[in-house]
Coordinates of C-alpha atoms in Angstrom, one line a residue:
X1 CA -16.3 -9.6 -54.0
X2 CA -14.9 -7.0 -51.3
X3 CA -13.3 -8.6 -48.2
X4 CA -12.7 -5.8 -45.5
X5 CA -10.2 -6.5 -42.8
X6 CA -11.2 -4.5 -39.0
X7 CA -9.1 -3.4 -36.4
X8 CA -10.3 -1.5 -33.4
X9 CA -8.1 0.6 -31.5
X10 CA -8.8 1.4 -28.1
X11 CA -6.7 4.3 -26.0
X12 CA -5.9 4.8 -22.4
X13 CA -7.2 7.9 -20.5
X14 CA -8.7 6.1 -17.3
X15 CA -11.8 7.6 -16.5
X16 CA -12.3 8.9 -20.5
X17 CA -12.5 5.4 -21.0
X18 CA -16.0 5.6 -20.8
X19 CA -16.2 8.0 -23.9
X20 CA -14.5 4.7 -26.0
X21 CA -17.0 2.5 -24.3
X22 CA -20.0 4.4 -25.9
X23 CA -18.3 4.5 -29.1
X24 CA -18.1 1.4 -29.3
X25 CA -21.9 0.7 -29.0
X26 CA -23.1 2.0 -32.3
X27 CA -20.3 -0.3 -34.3
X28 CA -21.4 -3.2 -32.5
X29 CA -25.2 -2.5 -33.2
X30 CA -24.6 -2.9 -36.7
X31 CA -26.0 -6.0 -37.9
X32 CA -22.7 -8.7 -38.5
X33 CA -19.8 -6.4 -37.7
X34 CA -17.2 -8.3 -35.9
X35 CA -13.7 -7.1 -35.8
X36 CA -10.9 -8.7 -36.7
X37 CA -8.1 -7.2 -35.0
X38 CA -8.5 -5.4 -31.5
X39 CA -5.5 -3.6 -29.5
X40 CA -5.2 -2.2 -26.5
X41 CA -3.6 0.1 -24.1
X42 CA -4.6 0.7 -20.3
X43 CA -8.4 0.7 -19.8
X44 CA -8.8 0.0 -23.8
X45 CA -7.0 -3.6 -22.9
X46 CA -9.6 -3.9 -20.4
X47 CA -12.2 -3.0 -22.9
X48 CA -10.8 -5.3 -25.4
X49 CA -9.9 -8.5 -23.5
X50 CA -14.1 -8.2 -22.3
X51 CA -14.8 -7.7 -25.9
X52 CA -13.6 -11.0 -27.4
X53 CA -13.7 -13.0 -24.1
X54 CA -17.1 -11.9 -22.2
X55 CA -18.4 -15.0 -20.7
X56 CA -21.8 -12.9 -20.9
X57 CA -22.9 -10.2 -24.1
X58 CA -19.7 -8.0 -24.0
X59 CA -21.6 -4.8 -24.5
X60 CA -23.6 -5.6 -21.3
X61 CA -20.3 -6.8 -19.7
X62 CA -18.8 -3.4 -20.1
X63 CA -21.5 -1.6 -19.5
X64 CA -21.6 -3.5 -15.7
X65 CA -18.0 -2.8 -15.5
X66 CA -18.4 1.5 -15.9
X67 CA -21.3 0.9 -13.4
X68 CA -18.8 -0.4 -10.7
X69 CA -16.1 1.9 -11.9
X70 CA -18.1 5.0 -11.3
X71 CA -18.8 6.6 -7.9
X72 CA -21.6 9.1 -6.8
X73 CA -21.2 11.8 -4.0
X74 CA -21.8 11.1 -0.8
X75 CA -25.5 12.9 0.2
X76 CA -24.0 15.0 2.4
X77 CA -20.9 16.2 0.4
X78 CA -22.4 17.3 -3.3
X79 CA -19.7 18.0 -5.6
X80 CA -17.2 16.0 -4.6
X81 CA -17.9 12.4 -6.9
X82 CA -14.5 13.4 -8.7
X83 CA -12.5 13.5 -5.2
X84 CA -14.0 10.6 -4.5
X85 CA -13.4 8.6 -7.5
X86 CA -9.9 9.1 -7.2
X87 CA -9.6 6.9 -4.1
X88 CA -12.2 4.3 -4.7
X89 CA -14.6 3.1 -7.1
X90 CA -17.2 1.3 -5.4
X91 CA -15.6 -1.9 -4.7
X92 CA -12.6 -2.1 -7.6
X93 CA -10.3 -0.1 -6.5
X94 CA -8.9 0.1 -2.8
X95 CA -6.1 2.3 -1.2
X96 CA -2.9 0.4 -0.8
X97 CA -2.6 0.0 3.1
X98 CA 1.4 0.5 2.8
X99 CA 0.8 3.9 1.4
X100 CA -2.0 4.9 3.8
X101 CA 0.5 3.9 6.6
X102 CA 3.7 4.5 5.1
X103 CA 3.8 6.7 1.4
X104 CA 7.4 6.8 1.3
X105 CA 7.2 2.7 1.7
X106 CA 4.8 2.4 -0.7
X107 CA 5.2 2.0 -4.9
X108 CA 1.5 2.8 -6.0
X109 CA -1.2 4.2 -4.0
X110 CA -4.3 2.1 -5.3
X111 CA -4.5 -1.7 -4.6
X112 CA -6.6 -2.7 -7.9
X113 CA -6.7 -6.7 -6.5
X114 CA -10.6 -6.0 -6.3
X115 CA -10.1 -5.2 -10.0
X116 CA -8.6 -8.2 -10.7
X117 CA -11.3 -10.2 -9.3
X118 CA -14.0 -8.5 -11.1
X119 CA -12.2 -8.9 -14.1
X120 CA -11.5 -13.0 -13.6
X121 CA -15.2 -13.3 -13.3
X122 CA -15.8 -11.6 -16.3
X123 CA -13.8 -13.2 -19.0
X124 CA -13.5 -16.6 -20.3
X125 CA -9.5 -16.6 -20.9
X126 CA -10.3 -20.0 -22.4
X127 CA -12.8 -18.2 -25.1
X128 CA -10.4 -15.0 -25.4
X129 CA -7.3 -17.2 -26.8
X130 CA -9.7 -19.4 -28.8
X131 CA -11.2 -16.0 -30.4
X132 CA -11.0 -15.2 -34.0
X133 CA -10.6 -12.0 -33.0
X134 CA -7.1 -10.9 -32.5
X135 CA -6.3 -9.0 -29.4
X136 CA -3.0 -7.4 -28.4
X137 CA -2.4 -5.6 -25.5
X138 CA 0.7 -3.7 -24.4
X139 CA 2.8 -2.4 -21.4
X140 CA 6.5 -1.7 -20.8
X141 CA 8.9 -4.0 -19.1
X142 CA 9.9 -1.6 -16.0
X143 CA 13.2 -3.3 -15.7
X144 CA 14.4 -2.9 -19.5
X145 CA 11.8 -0.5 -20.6
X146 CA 11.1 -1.9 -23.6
X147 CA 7.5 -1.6 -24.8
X148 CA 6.1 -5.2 -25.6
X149 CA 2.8 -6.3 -27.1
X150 CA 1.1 -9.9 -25.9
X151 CA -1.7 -11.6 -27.8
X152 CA -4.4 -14.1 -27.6
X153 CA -2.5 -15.9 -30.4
X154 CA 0.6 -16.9 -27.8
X155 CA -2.0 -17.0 -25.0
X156 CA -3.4 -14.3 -22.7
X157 CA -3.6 -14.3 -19.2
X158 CA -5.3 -11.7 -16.5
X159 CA -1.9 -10.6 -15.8
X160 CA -1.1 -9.0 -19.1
X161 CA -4.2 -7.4 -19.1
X162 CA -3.8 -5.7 -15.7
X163 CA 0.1 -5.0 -16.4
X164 CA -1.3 -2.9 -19.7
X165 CA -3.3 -1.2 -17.3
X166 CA -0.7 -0.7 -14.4
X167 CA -0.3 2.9 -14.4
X168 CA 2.6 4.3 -11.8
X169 CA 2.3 5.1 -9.1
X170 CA -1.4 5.2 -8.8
X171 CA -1.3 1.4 -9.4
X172 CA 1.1 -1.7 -8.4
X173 CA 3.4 -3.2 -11.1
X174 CA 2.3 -6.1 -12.3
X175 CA 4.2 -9.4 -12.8
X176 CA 4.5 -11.3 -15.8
X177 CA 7.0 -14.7 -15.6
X178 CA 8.7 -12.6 -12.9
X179 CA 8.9 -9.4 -15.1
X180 CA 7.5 -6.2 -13.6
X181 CA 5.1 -4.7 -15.8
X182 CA 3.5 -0.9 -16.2
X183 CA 0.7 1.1 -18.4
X184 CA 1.7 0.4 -22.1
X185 CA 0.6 3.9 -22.7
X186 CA 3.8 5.3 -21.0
X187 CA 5.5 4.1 -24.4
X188 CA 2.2 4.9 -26.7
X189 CA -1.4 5.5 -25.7
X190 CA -2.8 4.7 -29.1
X191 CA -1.9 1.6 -30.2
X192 CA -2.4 2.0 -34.0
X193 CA 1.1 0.5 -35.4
X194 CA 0.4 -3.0 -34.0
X195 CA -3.4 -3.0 -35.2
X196 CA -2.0 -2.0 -38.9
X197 CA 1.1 -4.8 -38.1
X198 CA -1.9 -7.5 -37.4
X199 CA -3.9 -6.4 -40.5
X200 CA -1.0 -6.8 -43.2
X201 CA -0.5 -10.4 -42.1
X202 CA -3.6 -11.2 -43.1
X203 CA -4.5 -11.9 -46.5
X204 CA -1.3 -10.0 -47.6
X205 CA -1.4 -11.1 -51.4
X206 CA -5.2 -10.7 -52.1
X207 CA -6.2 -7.9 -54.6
X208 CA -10.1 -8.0 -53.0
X209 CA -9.5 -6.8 -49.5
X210 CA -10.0 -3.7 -48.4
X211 CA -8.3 -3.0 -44.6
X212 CA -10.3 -0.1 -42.0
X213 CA -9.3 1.5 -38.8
X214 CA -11.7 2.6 -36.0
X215 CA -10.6 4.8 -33.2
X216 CA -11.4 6.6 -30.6
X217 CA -9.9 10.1 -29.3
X218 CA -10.7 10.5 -25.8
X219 CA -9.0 13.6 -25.2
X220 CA -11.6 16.6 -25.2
X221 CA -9.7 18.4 -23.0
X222 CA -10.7 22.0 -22.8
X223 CA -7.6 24.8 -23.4
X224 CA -6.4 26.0 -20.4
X225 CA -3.5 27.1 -18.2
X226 CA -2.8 25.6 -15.0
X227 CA -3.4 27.6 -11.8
X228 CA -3.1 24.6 -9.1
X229 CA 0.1 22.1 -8.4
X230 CA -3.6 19.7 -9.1
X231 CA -4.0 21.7 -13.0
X232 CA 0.1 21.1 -13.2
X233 CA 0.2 17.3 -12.7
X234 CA -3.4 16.9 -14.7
X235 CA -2.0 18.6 -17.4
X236 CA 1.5 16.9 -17.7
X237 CA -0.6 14.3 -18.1
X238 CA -2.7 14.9 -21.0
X239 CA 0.2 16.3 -23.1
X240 CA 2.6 12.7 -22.1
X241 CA -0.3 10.5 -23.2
X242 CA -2.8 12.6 -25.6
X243 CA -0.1 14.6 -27.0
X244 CA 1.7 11.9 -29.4
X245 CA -1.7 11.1 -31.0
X246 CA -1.8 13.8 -33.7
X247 CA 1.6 13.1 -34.5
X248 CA 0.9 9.6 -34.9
X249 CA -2.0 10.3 -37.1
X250 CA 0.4 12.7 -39.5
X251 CA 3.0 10.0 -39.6
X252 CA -0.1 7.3 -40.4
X253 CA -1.4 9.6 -43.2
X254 CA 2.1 10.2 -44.8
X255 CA 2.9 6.3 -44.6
X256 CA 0.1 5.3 -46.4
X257 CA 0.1 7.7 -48.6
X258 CA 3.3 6.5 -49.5
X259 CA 2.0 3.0 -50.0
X260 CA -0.6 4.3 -52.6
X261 CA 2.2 5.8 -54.7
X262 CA 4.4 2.7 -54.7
X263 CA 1.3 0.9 -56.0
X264 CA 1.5 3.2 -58.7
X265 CA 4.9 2.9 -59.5
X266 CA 4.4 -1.1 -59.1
X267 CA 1.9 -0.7 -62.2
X268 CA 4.0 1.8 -64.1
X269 CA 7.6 0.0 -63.6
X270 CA 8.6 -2.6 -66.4
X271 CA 8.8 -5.7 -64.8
X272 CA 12.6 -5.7 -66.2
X273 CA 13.3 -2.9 -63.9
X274 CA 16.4 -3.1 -61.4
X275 CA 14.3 -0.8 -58.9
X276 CA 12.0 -4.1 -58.2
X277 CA 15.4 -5.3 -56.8
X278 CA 16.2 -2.4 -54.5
X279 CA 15.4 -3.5 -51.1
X280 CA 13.5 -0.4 -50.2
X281 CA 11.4 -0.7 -52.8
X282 CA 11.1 -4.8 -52.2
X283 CA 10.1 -3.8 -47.9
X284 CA 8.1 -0.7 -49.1
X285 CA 5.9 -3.7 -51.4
X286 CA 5.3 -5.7 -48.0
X287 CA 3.3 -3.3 -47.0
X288 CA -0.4 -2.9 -47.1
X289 CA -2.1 0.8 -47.3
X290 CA -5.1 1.1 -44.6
X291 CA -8.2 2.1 -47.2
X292 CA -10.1 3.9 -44.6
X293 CA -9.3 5.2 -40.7
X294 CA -12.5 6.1 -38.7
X295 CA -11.6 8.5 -35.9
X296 CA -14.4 8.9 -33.3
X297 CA -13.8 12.1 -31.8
X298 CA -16.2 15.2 -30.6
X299 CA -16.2 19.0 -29.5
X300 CA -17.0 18.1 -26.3
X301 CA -14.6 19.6 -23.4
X302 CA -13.5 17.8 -19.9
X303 CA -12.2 19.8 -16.9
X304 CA -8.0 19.4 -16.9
X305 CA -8.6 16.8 -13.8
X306 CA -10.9 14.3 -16.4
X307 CA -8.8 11.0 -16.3
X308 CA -9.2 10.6 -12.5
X309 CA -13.4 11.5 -12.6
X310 CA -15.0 8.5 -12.0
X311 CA -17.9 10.5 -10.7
X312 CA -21.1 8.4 -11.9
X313 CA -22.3 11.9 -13.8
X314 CA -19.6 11.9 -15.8
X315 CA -19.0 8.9 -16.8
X316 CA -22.7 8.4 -17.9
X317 CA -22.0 11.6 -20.0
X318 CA -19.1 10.7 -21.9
X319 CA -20.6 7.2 -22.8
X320 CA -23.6 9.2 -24.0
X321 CA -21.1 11.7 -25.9
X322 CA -19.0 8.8 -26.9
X323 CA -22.3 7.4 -28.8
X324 CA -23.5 9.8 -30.4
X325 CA -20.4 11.1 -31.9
X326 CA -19.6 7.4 -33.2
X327 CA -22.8 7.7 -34.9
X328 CA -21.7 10.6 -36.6
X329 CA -18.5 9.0 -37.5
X330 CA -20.2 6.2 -39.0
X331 CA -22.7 8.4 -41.0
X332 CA -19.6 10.3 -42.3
X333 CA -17.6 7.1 -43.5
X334 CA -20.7 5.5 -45.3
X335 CA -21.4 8.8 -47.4
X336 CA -17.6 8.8 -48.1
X337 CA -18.0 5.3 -49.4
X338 CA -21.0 6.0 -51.1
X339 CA -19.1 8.8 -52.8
X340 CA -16.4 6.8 -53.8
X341 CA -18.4 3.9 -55.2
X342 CA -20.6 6.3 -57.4
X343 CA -17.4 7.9 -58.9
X344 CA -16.0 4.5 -59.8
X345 CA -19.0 3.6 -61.5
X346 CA -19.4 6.7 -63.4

C-alpha cells in the first residue's frame, strides 16, 4: 500500500499572505489530510506555527488572525484602507514611538509587540513542539548573515516565529539567545529546500512511499513600470523576494529529474559496477525524488503596492482568490493521478 509523505510550503509577501491562507482552506477540507512537514518564511511562519499549534481549530484561528490584520477606511476618507494598513492594523501593529519622534534614532518603524501578544494567545508552544507535524521556520542571523532554519523538533519558541517574520526596517529585529534576527525571506522567500530536506529523512529506504509538495505563489503582480519613488521601492521589492521563485522551481525540476534517471541507472547498473562506489553517484542515491509538486497559483493581478495592503477589501479578496484557485489545483493533480494510475494499469 501507498504511503504519501506532505510538506506544505508557505511564502512571505505580507499582506499576499492572505492569498496562502485561502489556499490553504480547500486542503484542509479534505477529509484526513494532515501534513507532514510544514515550513515557513515571514507571514507563512506565522501561518504555520498556528497550523500545528492552534490552541483552537487552526482554520478559524487564522482566519481571526486576517480579521485583525486587515483595516477598513475611515468613513470619511474612502480609498485610503491601503494607506492605512501600512501604519496599523487594528490593534497588531503600532508605530514605533522612537521613529515617530526620532526616524534617524529609530531601526524599524512598526512596533509589532501587539503582534506578539496576539500570537502568545493563540498557540499552544507546548502542543506545537509535541506536533507530529514538522514545522521549520527560517530567518537570517543579522550579525553573521547566515540563513538558519529552527524546528519544533529542537523546540520552538514565539521568538523564532516573529524573528522569521522580522522584516527591516518596517519591523524590530528580533532576539534569539542574544542573536538579532530578520525576515528569512531576505535569504529565500520560498522555503522549498528545507520541506524536501525534512521529507527524505523520513522513511528514506521504503519502496511504497510516494513524497508531494504544496505551494503557494503569492505574487500576481500585474506588469508594470514604475512611475513613483512609492512604484520604485514596491517594485524592488517584488523582484528581491518573488523573483528567485521561478528559478527555484527550474532548479527543483532539473534536480528531480535527475533523481529519476539515477533510479534508472540504479536498476540498469550490475551490482559489480565501480560506479556504485563513486561518491557522486553514492550522495546522488541519498536522495529522494518529490513524485508530485502542487503549485497554487492564479491570473489574478495586485496593484505594485500589494504587500503593504491590509485594506479589509483586499484581503477578503485574495483569500477568496486564494480558494478557489487551490480548488483548481487540487482538481488538476487528481486527474493527473487518475491519469497515471490508468496508464499503469493498462
Amino acid at each position: 500500500m501507498t504511503t504519501t509523505l506532505t510538506a506544505v510550503v508557505l511564502q512571505g509577501g505580507g499582506a499576499l499572505g492572505a492569498y496562502e491562507f485561502g489556499a490553504l482552506k480547500p486542503f484542509f477540507e479534505r477529509p484526513g489530510f494532515r501534513p507532514n512537514v510544514i515550513t515557513g518564511v515571514s507571514i507563512g511562519a506565522l501561518s504555520a506555527a498556528v497550523l500545528a499549534g492552534a490552541k483552537d481549530d487552526p482554520i478559524e484561528t487564522l482566519d481571526r488572525m486576517w480579521e485583525h490584520l486587515s483595516v477598513s477606511a475611515l468613513p470619511a476618507i474612502p480609498g485610503m484602507e491601503a494607506w492605512l494598513a501600512f501604519f496599523g492594523a487594528d490593534s497588531m501593529l503600532h508605530i514605533d514611538r522612537t521613529f515617530a519622534f526620532s526616524p534617524l534614532l529609530a531601526t524599524s518603524m512598526l512596533d509589532i509587540e501587539p503582534l506578539r501578544q496576539w500570537l502568545s494567545g493563540a498557540i499552544d508552544f507546548e502542543k506545537l513542539n509535541a506536533s507530529d507535524i514538522r514545522v521549520i521556520v527560517t530567518a537570517v542571523n543579522v550579525a553573521t548573515g547566515i540563513y538558519e532554519e529552527f524546528d519544533n523538533t529542537r523546540g520552538l519558541t514565539l521568538d523564532h516565529i516573529v524573528a522569521s517574520a522580522s522584516l527591516p526596517p518596517i519591523f524590530p529585529m528580533t532576539y534569539i539567545d542574544g542573536s538579532p534576527y530578520w525576515d528569512g525571506g531576505l535569504i529565500s522567500n520560498t522555503p522549498l529546500r528545507c520541506a524536501i530536506n525534512a521529507l527524505e529523512t523520513m522513511k528514506p529506504d521504503a519502496s511504497h512511499v510516494r513524497r508531494e509538495l504544496i505551494a503557494m505563489d503569492c505574487n500576481h503582480i500585474a506588469p508594470s513600470t514604475p512611475r513613483t519613488l512609492s512604484d520604485v521601492i514596491g517594485r524592488l521589492l517584488q523582484i528581491y523576494f518573488f523573483g528567485k521563485l521561478r528559478l527555484d522551481l527550474k532548479l527543483f525540476e532539473q534536480f528531480n529529474a535527475y533523481l529519476d534517471l539515477i533510479e534508472h541507472l540504479d536498476d540498469e547498473l550490475p551490482a559489480e559496477s565501480t560506479l556504485r562506489r563513486h561518491p557522486a553517484y553514492r550522495k546522488l542515491m541519498a536522495h529522494r525524488k518529490v513524485d508530485r509538486l502542487i503549485l497554487v497559483r492564479g491570473e489574478g493581478q495586485e496593484s505594485i503596492g500589494a504587500a503593504t495592503d491590509f485594506s479589509r477589501g483586499s484581503t477578503r479578496s485574495r483569500i477568496e482568490r486564494g480558494y478557489r484557485d487551490a480548488l483548481r489545483a487540487i482538481d488538476a493533480a487528481d486527474d493527473s493521478k487518475r491519469r497515471r494510475e490508468g496508464r499503469r494499469e493498462s
